[in-house]
Coordinates of C-alpha atoms and ligand atoms in Angstrom, one line a residue:
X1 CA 101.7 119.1 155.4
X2 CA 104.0 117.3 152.8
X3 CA 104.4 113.7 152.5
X4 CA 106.4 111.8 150.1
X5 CA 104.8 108.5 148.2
X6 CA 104.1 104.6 150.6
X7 CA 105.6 107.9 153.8
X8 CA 102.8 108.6 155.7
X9 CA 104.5 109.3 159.4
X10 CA 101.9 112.1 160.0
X11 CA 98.6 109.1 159.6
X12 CA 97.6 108.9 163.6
X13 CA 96.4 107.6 165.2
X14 CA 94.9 104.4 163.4
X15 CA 98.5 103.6 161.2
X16 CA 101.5 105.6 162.4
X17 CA 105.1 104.5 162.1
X18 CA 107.4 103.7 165.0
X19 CA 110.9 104.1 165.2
X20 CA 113.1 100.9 166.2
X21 CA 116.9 100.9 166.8
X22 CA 118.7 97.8 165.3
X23 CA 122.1 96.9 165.1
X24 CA 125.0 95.6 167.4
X25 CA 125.5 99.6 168.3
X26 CA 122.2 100.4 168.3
X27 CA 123.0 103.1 165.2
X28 CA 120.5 102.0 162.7
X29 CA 117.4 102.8 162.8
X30 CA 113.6 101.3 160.9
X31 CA 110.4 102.7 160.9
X32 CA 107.4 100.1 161.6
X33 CA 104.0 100.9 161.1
X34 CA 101.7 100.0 163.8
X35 CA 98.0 100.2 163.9
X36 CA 97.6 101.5 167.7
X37 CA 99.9 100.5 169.6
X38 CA 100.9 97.2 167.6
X39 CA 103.7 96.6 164.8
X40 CA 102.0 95.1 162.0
X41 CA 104.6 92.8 161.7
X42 CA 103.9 91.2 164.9
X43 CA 100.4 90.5 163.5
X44 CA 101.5 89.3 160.0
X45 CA 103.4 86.6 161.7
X46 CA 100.8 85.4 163.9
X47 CA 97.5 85.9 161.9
X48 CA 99.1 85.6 158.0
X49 CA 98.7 87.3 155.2
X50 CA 96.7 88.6 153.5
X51 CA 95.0 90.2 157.0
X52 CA 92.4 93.0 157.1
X53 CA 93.2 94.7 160.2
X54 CA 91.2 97.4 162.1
X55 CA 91.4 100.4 165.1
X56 CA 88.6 100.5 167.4
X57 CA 90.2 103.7 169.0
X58 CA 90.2 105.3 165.7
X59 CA 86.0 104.2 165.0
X60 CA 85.6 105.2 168.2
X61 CA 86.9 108.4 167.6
X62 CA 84.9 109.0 164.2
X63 CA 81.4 107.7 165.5
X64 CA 82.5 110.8 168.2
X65 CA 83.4 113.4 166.1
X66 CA 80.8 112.9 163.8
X67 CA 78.3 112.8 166.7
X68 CA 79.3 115.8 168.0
X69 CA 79.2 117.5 164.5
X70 CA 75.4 117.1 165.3
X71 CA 74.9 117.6 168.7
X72 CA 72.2 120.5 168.4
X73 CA 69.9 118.5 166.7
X74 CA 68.0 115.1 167.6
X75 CA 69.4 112.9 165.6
X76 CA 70.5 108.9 165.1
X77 CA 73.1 107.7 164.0
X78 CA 72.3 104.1 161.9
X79 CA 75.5 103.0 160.8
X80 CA 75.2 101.4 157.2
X81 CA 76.0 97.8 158.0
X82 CA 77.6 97.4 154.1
X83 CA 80.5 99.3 154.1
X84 CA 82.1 97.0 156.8
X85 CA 79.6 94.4 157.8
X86 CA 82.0 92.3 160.5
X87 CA 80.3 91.1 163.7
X88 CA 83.3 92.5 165.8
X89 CA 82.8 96.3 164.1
X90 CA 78.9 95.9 164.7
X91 CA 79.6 95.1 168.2
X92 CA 81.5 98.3 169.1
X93 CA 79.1 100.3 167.1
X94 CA 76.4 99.4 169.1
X95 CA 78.1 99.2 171.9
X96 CA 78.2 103.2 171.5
X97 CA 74.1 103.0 171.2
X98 CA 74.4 103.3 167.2
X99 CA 71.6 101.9 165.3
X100 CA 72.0 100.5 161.6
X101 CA 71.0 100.3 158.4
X102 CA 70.7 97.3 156.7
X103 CA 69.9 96.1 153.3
X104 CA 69.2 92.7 153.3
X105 CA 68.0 89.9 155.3
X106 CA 71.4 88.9 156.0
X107 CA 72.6 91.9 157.5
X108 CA 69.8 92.1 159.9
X109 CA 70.3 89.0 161.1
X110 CA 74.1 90.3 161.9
X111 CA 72.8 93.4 163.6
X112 CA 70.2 91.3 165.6
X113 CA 73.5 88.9 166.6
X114 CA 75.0 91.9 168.1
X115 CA 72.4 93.2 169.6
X116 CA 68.8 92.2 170.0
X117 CA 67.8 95.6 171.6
X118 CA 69.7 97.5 168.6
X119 CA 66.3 96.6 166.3
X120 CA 64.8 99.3 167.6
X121 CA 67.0 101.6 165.5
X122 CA 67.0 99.5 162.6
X123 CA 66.1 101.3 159.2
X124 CA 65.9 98.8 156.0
X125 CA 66.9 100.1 152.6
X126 CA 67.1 98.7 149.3
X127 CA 65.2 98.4 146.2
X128 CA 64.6 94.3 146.1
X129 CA 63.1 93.8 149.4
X130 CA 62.1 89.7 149.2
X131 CA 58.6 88.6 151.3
X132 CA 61.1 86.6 153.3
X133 CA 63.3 89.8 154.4
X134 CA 60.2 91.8 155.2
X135 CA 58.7 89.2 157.6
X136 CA 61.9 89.6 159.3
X137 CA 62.3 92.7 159.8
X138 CA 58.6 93.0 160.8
X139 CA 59.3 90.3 163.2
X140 CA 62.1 92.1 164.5
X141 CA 60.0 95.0 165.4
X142 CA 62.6 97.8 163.6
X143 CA 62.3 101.3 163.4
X144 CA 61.8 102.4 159.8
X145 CA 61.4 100.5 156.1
X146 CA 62.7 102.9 153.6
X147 CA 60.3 102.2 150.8
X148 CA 61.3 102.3 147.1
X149 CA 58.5 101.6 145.1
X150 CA 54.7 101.2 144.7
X151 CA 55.1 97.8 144.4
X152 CA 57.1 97.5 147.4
X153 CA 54.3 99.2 149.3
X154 CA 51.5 96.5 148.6
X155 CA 54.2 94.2 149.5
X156 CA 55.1 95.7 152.7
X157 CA 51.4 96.2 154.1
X158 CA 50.3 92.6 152.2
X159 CA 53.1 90.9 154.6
X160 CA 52.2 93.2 157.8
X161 CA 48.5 92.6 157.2
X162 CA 49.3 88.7 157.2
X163 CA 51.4 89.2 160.6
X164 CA 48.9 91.4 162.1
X165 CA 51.7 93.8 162.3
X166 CA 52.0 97.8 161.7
X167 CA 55.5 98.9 159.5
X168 CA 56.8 102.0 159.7
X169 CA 57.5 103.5 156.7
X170 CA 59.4 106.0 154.7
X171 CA 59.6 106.7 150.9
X172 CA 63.2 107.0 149.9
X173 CA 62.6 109.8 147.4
X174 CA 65.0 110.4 144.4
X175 CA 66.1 114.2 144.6
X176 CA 67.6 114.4 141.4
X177 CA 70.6 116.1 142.6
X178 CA 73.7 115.2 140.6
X179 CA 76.6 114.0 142.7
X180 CA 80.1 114.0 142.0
X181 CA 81.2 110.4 142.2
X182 CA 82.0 107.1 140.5
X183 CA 79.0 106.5 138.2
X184 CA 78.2 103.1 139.8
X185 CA 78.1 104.7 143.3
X186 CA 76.0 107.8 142.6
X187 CA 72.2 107.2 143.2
X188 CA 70.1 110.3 143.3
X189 CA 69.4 110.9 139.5
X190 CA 66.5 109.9 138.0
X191 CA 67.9 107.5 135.8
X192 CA 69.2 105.7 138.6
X193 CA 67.3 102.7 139.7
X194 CA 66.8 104.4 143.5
X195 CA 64.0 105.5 144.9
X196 CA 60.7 107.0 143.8
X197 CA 60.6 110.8 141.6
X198 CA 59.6 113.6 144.1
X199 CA 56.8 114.4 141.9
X200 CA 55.3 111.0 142.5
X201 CA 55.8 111.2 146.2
X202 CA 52.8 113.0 147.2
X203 CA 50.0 110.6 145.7
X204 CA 52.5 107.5 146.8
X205 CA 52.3 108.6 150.7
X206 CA 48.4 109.1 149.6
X207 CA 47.9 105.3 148.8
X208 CA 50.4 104.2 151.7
X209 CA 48.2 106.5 154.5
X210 CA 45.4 104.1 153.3
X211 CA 46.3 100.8 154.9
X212 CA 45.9 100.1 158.2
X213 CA 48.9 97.9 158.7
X214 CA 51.2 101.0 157.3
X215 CA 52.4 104.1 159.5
X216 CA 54.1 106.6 157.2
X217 CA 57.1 107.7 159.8
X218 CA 59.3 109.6 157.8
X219 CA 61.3 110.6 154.2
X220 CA 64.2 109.1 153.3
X221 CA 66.8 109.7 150.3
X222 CA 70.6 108.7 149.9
X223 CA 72.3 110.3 147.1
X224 CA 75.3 108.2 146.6
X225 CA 78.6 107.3 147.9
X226 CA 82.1 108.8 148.0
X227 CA 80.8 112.3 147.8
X228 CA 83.3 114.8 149.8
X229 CA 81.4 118.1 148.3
X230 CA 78.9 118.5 150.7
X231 CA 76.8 120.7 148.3
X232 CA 74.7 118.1 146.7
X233 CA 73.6 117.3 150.5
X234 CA 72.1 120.4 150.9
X235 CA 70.3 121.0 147.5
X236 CA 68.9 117.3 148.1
X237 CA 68.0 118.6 151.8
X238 CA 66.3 121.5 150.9
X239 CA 64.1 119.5 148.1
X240 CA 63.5 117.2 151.2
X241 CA 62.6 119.9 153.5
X242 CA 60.2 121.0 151.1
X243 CA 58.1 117.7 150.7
X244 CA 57.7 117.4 154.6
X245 CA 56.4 120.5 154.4
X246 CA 53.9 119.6 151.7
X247 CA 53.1 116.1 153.1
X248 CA 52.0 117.5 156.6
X249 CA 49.9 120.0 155.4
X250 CA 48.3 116.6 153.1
X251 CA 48.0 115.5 156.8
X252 CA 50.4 113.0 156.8
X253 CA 53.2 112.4 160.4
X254 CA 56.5 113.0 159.8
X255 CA 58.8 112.5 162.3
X256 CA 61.9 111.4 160.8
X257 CA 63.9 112.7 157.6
X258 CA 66.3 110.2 157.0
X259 CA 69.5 111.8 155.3
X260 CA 71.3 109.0 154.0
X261 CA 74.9 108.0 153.8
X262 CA 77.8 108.8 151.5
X263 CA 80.1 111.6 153.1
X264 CA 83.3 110.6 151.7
X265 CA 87.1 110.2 152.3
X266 CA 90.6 111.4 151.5
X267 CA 91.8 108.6 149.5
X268 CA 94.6 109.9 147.9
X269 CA 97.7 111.5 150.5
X270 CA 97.5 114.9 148.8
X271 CA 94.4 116.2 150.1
X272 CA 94.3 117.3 153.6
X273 CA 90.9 117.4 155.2
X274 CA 90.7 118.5 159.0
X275 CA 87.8 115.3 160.3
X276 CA 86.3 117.9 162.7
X277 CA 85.8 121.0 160.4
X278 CA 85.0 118.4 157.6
X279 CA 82.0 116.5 159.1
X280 CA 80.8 120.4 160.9
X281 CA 80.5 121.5 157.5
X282 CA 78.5 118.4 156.7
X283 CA 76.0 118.6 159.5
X284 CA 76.0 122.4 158.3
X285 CA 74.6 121.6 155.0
X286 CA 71.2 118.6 156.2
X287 CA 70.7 120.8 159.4
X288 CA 70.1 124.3 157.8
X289 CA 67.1 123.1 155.3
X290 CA 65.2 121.1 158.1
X291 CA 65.7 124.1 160.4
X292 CA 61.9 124.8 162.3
X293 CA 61.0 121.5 160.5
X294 CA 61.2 119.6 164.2
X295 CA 62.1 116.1 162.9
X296 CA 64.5 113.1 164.1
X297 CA 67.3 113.2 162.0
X298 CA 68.6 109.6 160.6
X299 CA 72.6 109.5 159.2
X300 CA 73.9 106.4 157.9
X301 CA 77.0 107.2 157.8
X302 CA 79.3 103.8 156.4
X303 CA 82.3 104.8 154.4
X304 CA 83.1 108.0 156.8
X305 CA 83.5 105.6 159.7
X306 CA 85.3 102.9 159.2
X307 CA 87.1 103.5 156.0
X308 CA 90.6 105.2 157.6
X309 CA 90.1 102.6 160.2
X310 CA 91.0 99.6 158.5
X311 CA 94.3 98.0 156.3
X312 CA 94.9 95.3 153.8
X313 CA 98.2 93.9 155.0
X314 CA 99.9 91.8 152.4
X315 CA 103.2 90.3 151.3
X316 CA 105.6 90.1 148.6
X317 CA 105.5 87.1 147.2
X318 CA 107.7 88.2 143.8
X319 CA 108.9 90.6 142.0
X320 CA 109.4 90.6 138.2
X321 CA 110.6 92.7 135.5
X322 CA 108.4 92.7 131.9
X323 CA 110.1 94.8 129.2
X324 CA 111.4 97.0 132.3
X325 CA 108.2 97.8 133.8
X326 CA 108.3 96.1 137.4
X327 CA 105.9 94.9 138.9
X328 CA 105.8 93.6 142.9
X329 CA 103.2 89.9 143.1
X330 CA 101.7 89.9 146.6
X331 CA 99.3 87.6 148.2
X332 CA 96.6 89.6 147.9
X333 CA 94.5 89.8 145.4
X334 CA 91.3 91.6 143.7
X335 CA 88.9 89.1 145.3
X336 CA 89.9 90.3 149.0
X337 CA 90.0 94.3 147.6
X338 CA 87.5 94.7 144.9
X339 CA 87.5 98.7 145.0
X340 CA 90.7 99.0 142.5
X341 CA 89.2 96.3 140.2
X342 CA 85.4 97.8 140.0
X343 CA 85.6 101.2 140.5
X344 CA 89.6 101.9 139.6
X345 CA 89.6 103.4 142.9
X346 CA 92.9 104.8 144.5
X347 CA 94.5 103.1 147.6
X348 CA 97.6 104.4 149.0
X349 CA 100.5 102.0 149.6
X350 CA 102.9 101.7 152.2
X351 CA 105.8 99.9 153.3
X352 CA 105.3 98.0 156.6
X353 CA 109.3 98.3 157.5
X354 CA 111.2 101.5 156.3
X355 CA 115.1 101.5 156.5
X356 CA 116.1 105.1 157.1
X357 CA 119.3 104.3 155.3
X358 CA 118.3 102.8 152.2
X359 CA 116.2 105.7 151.3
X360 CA 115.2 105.0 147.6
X361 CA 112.1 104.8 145.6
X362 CA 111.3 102.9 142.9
X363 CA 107.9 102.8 140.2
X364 CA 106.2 100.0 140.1
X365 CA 103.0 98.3 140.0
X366 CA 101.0 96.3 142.6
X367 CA 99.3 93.4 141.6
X368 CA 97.6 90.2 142.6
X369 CA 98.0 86.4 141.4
X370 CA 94.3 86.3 140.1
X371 CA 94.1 85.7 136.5
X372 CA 92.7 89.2 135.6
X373 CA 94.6 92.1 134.2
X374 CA 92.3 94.2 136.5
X375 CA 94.1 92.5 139.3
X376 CA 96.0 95.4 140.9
X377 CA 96.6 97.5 143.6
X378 CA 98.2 100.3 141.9
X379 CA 99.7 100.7 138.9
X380 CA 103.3 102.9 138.2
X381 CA 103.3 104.2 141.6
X382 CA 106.5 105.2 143.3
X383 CA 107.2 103.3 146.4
X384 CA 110.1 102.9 148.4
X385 CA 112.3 99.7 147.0
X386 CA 110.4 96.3 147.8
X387 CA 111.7 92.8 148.4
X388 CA 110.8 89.7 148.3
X389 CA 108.7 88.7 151.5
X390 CA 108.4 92.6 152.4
X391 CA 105.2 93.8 154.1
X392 CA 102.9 96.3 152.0
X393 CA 99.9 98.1 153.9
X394 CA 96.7 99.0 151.8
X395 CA 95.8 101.9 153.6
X396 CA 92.2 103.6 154.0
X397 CA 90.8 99.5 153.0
X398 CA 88.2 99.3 156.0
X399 CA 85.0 100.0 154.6
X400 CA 83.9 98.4 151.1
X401 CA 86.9 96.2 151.7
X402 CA 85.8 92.8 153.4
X403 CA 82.2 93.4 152.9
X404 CA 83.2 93.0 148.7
X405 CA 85.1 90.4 149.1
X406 CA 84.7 87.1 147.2
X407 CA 86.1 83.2 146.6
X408 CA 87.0 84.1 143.3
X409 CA 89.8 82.2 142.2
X410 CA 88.6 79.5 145.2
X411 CA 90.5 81.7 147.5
X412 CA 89.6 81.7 151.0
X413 CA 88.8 85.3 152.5
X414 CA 91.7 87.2 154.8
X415 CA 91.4 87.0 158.3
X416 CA 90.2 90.2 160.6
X417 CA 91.9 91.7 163.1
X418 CA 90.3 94.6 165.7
X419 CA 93.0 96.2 167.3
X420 CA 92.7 98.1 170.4
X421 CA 95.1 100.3 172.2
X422 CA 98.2 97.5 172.6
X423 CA 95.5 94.2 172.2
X424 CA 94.8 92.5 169.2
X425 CA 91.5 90.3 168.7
X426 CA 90.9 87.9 165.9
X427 CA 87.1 89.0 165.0
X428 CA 86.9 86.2 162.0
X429 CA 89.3 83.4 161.5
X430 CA 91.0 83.3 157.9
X431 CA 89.0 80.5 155.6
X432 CA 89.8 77.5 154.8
X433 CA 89.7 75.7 151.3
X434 CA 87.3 72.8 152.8
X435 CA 84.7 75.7 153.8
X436 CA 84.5 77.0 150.0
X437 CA 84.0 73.5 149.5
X438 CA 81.4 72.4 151.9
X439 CA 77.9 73.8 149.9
X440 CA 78.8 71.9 147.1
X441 CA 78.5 67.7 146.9
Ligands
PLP501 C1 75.6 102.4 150.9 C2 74.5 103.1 151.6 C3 74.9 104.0 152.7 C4 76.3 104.2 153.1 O1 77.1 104.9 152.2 P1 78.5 105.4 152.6 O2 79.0 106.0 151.3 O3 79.3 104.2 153.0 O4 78.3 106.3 153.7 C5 73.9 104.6 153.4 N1 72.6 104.4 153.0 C6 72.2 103.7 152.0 C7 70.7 103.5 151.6 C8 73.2 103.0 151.2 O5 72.8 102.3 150.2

């Protein structure tokens, strides 16, 4: 399939363009993108810019795929709440019966606004667990604590012993597999502040089996993010497989092997990958290993998910020449999309409105009005020829996109749209100046 640069007329079905005739004679025509059914435009006027807007049909049609990419095998699917942690997305999720992972008080309390049954298939990550997040979760009565520490473990069974609860736990284990990623999203080496060494493992689940306020459930590990070889999955899953094996013969019950998250995405509009044979190959690589193990498989999938699903929609505020490199000023701005800025991550560009007639390109960098030089969308890419007051789409901007955001600058966060099909629903209003400033006195 070849596409040419901001053209992406083959992207169905979250963002696809539309053609529309114009003109007295009806001769001319434009090319709108829509995200479902509706013209971005349409939702520019009446929600502003900058707007994060998102395709149920299109999650839908992920959390499916992906489910059926593991259909031989009992498995859950806990969707990890970070990568897009909106109340509207949460909704749909578990209106599809998916549990979630969490990593911090405040995320649970999300999931448990959603969905007080969805508890149930809660699993709690993270390395910094406070007292306060562990009596809530215990409270909450969820399924799994991924445990990262020793010192995490006294802390789990010292705040279950003063509840008179039982946790269920698993270790996340550190498979010291090497992933290819971003350095500040990879997590399964050992120098990496995840999880605990295999080799430690056994005399860890030793101590744990010893207090009666502690179950041991399950292992756990998550290698990193952004990782679309799905080779370090299975050498991690075979490393896993092993350790269940030696940790029931110890006598300990494992029923669950959680796998983690971190499949990754097409970012950039070269590389084609078929969702289907992509996410098969996938389940292909954690289900071989476990094969005969009989466990409940956990997936917490994030990125995968929601990530096509969602746009930054932003305008052209100005354009300006500096010694003739161009550059277009929008209204949005690193503090709404962090991923350029932190990880110098690619996001493909498009233009909203496409005039079949005036067909040329031009290079040029996007960039923000925050006072940073890391303030950009892209820099000499080739787009078609912008105005003033155009409409750009940052595509592939629904997972790691809202969830990152900030005040910086003291500006208020986008709006969030959930598109459906031909309706649109505002799932969190844009925010105002007066509530940055309401905390403070
Ligand atoms: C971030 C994270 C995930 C999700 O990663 P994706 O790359 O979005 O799939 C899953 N599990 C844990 C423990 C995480 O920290």
């Amino acid at each position: 399939m070849s596409r040419s640069p901001g053209r992406r007329p083959e992207r169905l079905p979250a963002f696809s363009y539309r053609a529309v005739s114009r003109g007295l004679f009806r001769r001319s025509t434009e090319s709108i993108l829509c995200c479902d059914r509706i013209p971005l435009p349409r939702l520019a006027e009446h929600f502003g810019t900058p707007l994060y807007v998102y395709s149920a049909s299109m999650i839908r049609e992920r959390v499916r795929g992906f489910e059926r990419a593991f259909r031989s095998a009992d498995h859950t699917v806990c969707y990890s709440v970070k990568a897009n942690s909106s109340l509207g997305i949460l909704r749909l999720l578990a209106a599809m019966g998916a549990g979630f992972d969490v990593v911090s008080g405040g995320e649970l309390e999300r999931v448990l606004q959603v969905s007080s049954r969805a508890a149930r298939k809660v699993v709690f990550s993270g390395v910094g667990k406070t007292p306060d997040e562990i009596e809530a979760a215990l409270r909450a009565g969820i399924l799994l604590f991924n445990v990262e520490s020793e010192s995490e473990l006294s802390a789990l069974a010292g705040c279950a012993a003063r509840l008179k609860r039982v946790a269920r736990l698993a270790l996340r284990v550190n498979p010291d597999v090497p992933a290819k990623t971003h350095p500040y999203i990879s997590t399964g080496l050992h120098q990496h502040k995840f999880g605990i060494p295999l080799v430690e493992a056994r005399s860890l689940y030793a101590r744990a089996s010893g207090s009666k306020h502690l179950k041991i459930r399950g292992v756990s590990v998550h290698i990193g993010s952004q990782i679309t070889d799905v080779e370090p999955f299975r050498l991690a899953m075979e490393r896993v497989a092993e350790l269940v094996n030696q940790l029931r013969a110890d006598g300990h019950r494992i029923d669950y092997v959680d796998a983690g998250g971190g499949l990754g995405i097409d970012y950039e509009p070269t590389e084609v990958t078929d969702f289907e044979e992509y996410v098969a190959d996938y389940a292909d690589a954690l289900l071989r290993p476990l094969r005969g193990l009989k466990v409940h498989l956990l997936l917490e999938p994030g990125r995968l998910l929601v990530g096509p699903a969602g746009a930054l929609v932003t305008r052209v505020l100005y354009r300006k020449t500096n010694d003739g490199k161009k550059f277009a000023v929008v209204d949005a701005a690193m503090n709404d999309l962090l991923r350029p800025a932190l990880y110098d991550a690619y996001h493909e560009i498009a233009a909203v409105q496409l005039l079949d007639a005036a067909d040329s390109t031009e290079t040029i960098d996007v960039v923000g009005p925050v006072c940073e030089t890391g303030d950009f969308f892209a820099r000499d890419r080739k787009l078609p020829a912008t105005r003033e007051g155009d409409l750009l789409a940052i595509l592939d901007a629904g997972a790691y996109g809202m969830s990152l955001a900030s005040n910086y600058n003291t500006r208020p966060r986008p709006a969030e749209v959930l598109v459906d099909g031909k309706s649109a629903k505002l799932v969190r209003r844009r925010e105002s100046v007066a509530d940055l400033l309401r905390p403070e006195n």
